[in-house]
Coordinates of C-alpha atoms in Angstrom, one line a residue:
T1474 CA -14.8 4.7 0.0
H1475 CA -12.0 5.3 -2.4
P1476 CA -10.4 2.4 -4.2
L1477 CA -6.8 3.7 -3.7
T1478 CA -5.0 5.4 -0.8
L1479 CA -1.6 6.8 -1.3
V1480 CA 0.5 7.4 1.8
A1481 CA 3.6 9.3 0.6
A1482 CA 6.2 11.0 2.7
P1483 CA 9.9 11.1 3.4
A1484 CA 11.6 8.5 5.7
G1485 CA 10.8 8.8 9.3
F1486 CA 7.3 10.2 9.0
G1487 CA 5.7 7.1 10.5
K1488 CA 4.0 5.9 7.3
T1489 CA 4.3 2.2 8.1
T1490 CA 3.4 2.6 11.8
L1491 CA 0.3 4.6 10.9
V1492 CA -0.9 2.2 8.2
S1493 CA -0.2 -0.9 10.2
T1494 CA -2.0 0.5 13.3
W1495 CA -5.0 1.5 11.2
A1496 CA -5.0 -1.9 9.3
R1497 CA -5.1 -3.9 12.6
R1498 CA -8.3 -2.1 13.5
Q1499 CA -10.1 -2.9 10.3
A1500 CA -12.8 -5.6 10.2
Q1501 CA -11.9 -6.6 6.6
P1502 CA -9.1 -9.0 5.8
V1503 CA -5.7 -7.3 5.2
A1504 CA -3.1 -8.6 2.8
W1505 CA 0.3 -6.9 3.5
L1506 CA 3.3 -7.0 1.3
S1507 CA 6.5 -5.3 2.5
L1508 CA 8.8 -4.6 -0.5
D1509 CA 12.5 -4.4 -1.0
E1510 CA 15.0 -3.9 -3.9
G1511 CA 14.9 -7.6 -4.7
D1512 CA 11.3 -7.3 -5.5
N1513 CA 12.1 -5.6 -8.8
D1514 CA 12.0 -9.1 -10.4
P1515 CA 8.4 -9.4 -11.8
V1516 CA 8.1 -13.1 -11.1
R1517 CA 9.4 -12.6 -7.5
F1518 CA 7.1 -9.6 -7.0
L1519 CA 4.0 -11.5 -8.3
G1520 CA 4.8 -14.6 -6.3
Y1521 CA 5.0 -12.5 -3.1
L1522 CA 1.8 -10.6 -4.1
V1523 CA -0.1 -13.8 -4.6
A1524 CA 1.2 -15.1 -1.2
A1525 CA 0.2 -11.9 0.5
L1526 CA -3.3 -12.0 -1.0
Q1527 CA -3.6 -15.7 0.0
T1528 CA -3.1 -14.7 3.7
A1529 CA -6.4 -13.0 3.4
D1530 CA -8.1 -15.6 1.2
P1531 CA -6.4 -18.8 0.2
S1532 CA -8.4 -19.0 -3.1
I1533 CA -6.8 -16.0 -4.6
G1534 CA -4.2 -16.7 -7.2
Q1535 CA -4.3 -20.5 -7.0
A1536 CA -4.4 -20.7 -10.8
V1537 CA -1.3 -18.6 -11.3
Q1538 CA 0.7 -19.7 -8.3
S1539 CA 2.2 -22.8 -9.9
A1540 CA 2.7 -21.1 -13.2
L1541 CA 4.9 -18.5 -11.4
G1542 CA 7.2 -21.3 -10.4
A1543 CA 7.6 -22.6 -13.9
T1544 CA 10.5 -21.9 -16.2
N1545 CA 8.3 -19.9 -18.6
A1546 CA 6.3 -17.8 -16.1
P1547 CA 3.3 -16.0 -17.5
P1548 CA 3.7 -12.3 -18.3
P1549 CA 2.9 -10.0 -15.4
L1550 CA -0.2 -8.6 -17.0
A1551 CA -1.6 -12.1 -17.4
V1552 CA -1.0 -12.8 -13.7
I1553 CA -2.6 -9.5 -12.7
A1554 CA -5.7 -10.3 -15.0
A1555 CA -6.1 -13.6 -13.2
L1556 CA -5.8 -11.9 -9.8
I1557 CA -8.3 -9.3 -10.8
N1558 CA -10.8 -12.1 -11.8
D1559 CA -10.2 -13.9 -8.4
L1560 CA -10.6 -10.7 -6.4
S1561 CA -13.8 -9.8 -8.3
R1562 CA -15.3 -13.1 -7.0
L1563 CA -14.7 -12.3 -3.3
D1564 CA -17.8 -12.0 -1.1
T1565 CA -16.0 -9.6 1.3
D1566 CA -13.9 -6.5 1.0
L1567 CA -10.1 -6.8 1.1
L1568 CA -7.4 -4.3 1.9
L1569 CA -4.1 -4.8 0.1
V1570 CA -1.1 -2.8 1.5
L1571 CA 2.0 -2.4 -0.6
D1572 CA 4.7 -1.0 1.8
D1573 CA 7.9 0.6 0.6
L1574 CA 6.7 0.8 -3.0
H1575 CA 9.5 3.3 -3.7
L1576 CA 12.0 0.4 -3.7
V1577 CA 10.4 -1.1 -6.8
D1578 CA 11.2 0.7 -10.0
A1579 CA 10.8 -2.1 -12.6
A1580 CA 8.5 -1.0 -15.4
P1581 CA 6.7 -4.3 -15.8
I1582 CA 5.7 -4.2 -12.1
H1583 CA 4.4 -0.6 -12.4
D1584 CA 2.5 -1.6 -15.6
A1585 CA 1.0 -4.5 -13.7
L1586 CA 0.0 -2.2 -10.8
A1587 CA -1.5 0.4 -13.2
T1588 CA -3.6 -2.4 -14.7
L1589 CA -4.7 -3.5 -11.3
V1590 CA -5.7 0.1 -10.4
A1591 CA -7.5 0.5 -13.8
H1592 CA -9.5 -2.7 -13.4
Q1593 CA -9.7 -2.8 -9.6
P1594 CA -12.7 -4.8 -8.4
P1595 CA -14.9 -2.9 -5.9
Q1596 CA -14.1 -5.4 -3.2
L1597 CA -10.4 -4.4 -3.2
H1598 CA -9.0 -1.3 -1.5
L1599 CA -5.4 -0.7 -2.4
M1600 CA -3.1 1.2 -0.1
L1601 CA 0.4 2.2 -1.3
V1602 CA 3.0 3.3 1.2
T1603 CA 6.0 5.0 -0.3
R1604 CA 8.5 7.8 -0.1
E1605 CA 7.8 9.0 -3.7
D1606 CA 4.8 9.0 -6.0
P1607 CA 4.3 5.7 -7.9
Q1608 CA 4.2 5.5 -11.6
L1609 CA 0.4 5.6 -11.8
P1610 CA -2.0 8.1 -13.4
L1611 CA -2.5 10.0 -10.1
A1612 CA -3.9 13.2 -11.7
R1613 CA -6.6 11.2 -13.4
L1614 CA -7.4 9.3 -10.2
R1615 CA -7.6 12.5 -8.3
A1616 CA -9.9 14.0 -10.9
R1617 CA -12.2 11.0 -10.7
G1618 CA -12.3 11.1 -6.9
E1619 CA -10.7 7.6 -6.8
L1620 CA -7.7 8.6 -4.7
V1621 CA -7.1 9.5 -1.1
E1622 CA -3.7 11.0 -0.3
L1623 CA -1.8 11.4 2.9
R1624 CA 1.4 13.4 2.5
G1625 CA 4.2 14.6 4.7
L1626 CA 2.2 17.7 5.8
D1627 CA -0.7 15.5 6.9
L1628 CA 1.7 13.3 9.0
R1629 CA 3.6 16.1 10.8
F1630 CA 2.8 17.0 14.3
T1631 CA 1.4 20.5 15.0
P1632 CA 3.3 22.4 17.8
A1633 CA 0.4 21.6 20.2
E1634 CA 0.6 17.9 19.2
V1635 CA 4.4 17.9 19.9
V1636 CA 3.8 19.3 23.4
Q1637 CA 1.1 16.7 24.0
F1638 CA 3.3 13.9 22.8
L1639 CA 6.3 14.9 24.8
H1640 CA 4.3 15.6 28.0
E1641 CA 1.7 12.8 27.9
V1642 CA 3.3 10.0 26.0
M1643 CA 7.0 10.5 26.8
G1644 CA 6.4 11.9 30.3
L1645 CA 8.8 14.8 29.8
A1646 CA 8.3 18.0 31.6
L1647 CA 9.8 20.4 29.1
D1648 CA 9.4 24.2 28.9
A1649 CA 8.5 25.9 25.6
D1650 CA 12.1 26.5 24.5
E1651 CA 13.0 22.9 25.1
V1652 CA 10.0 21.8 23.1
A1653 CA 10.8 24.1 20.2

């Protein structure tokens, strides 16, 4: 399997629905973090990241969890390094989904994610759901075969799928002009 999956498409393409449906069917534990604009604060982001990972395995991030609440929180790269060490000790695979990543544009957070991707333990599969490409070395990851991408074209219905959806799922009896 590939360590990183990028699901990138405009609003309304069903990215979150697709990934959440797929994730529910996985045997491995899933840590899910839905992001918003407020998560541009590195301490807040990392706190939520640790909390999400702990839903899959409570041992992840215990050493840094209390430090994130301190007045002098550790730098993001130190937290990521500790998380990488914790993840590398897992006995099972883990899926980490970061949803709406496009809402986070803080450089320290993207640097931390780039570090996570560069030193990703084999037990971790990272899935990024976004409307735009993240600030990661995507070309290098593609060249190494470490990236799977689902884009807008992959998520669009074909004309035959539109007909099937409207007829079978929605129960609408539409002629070809109405479908078009």
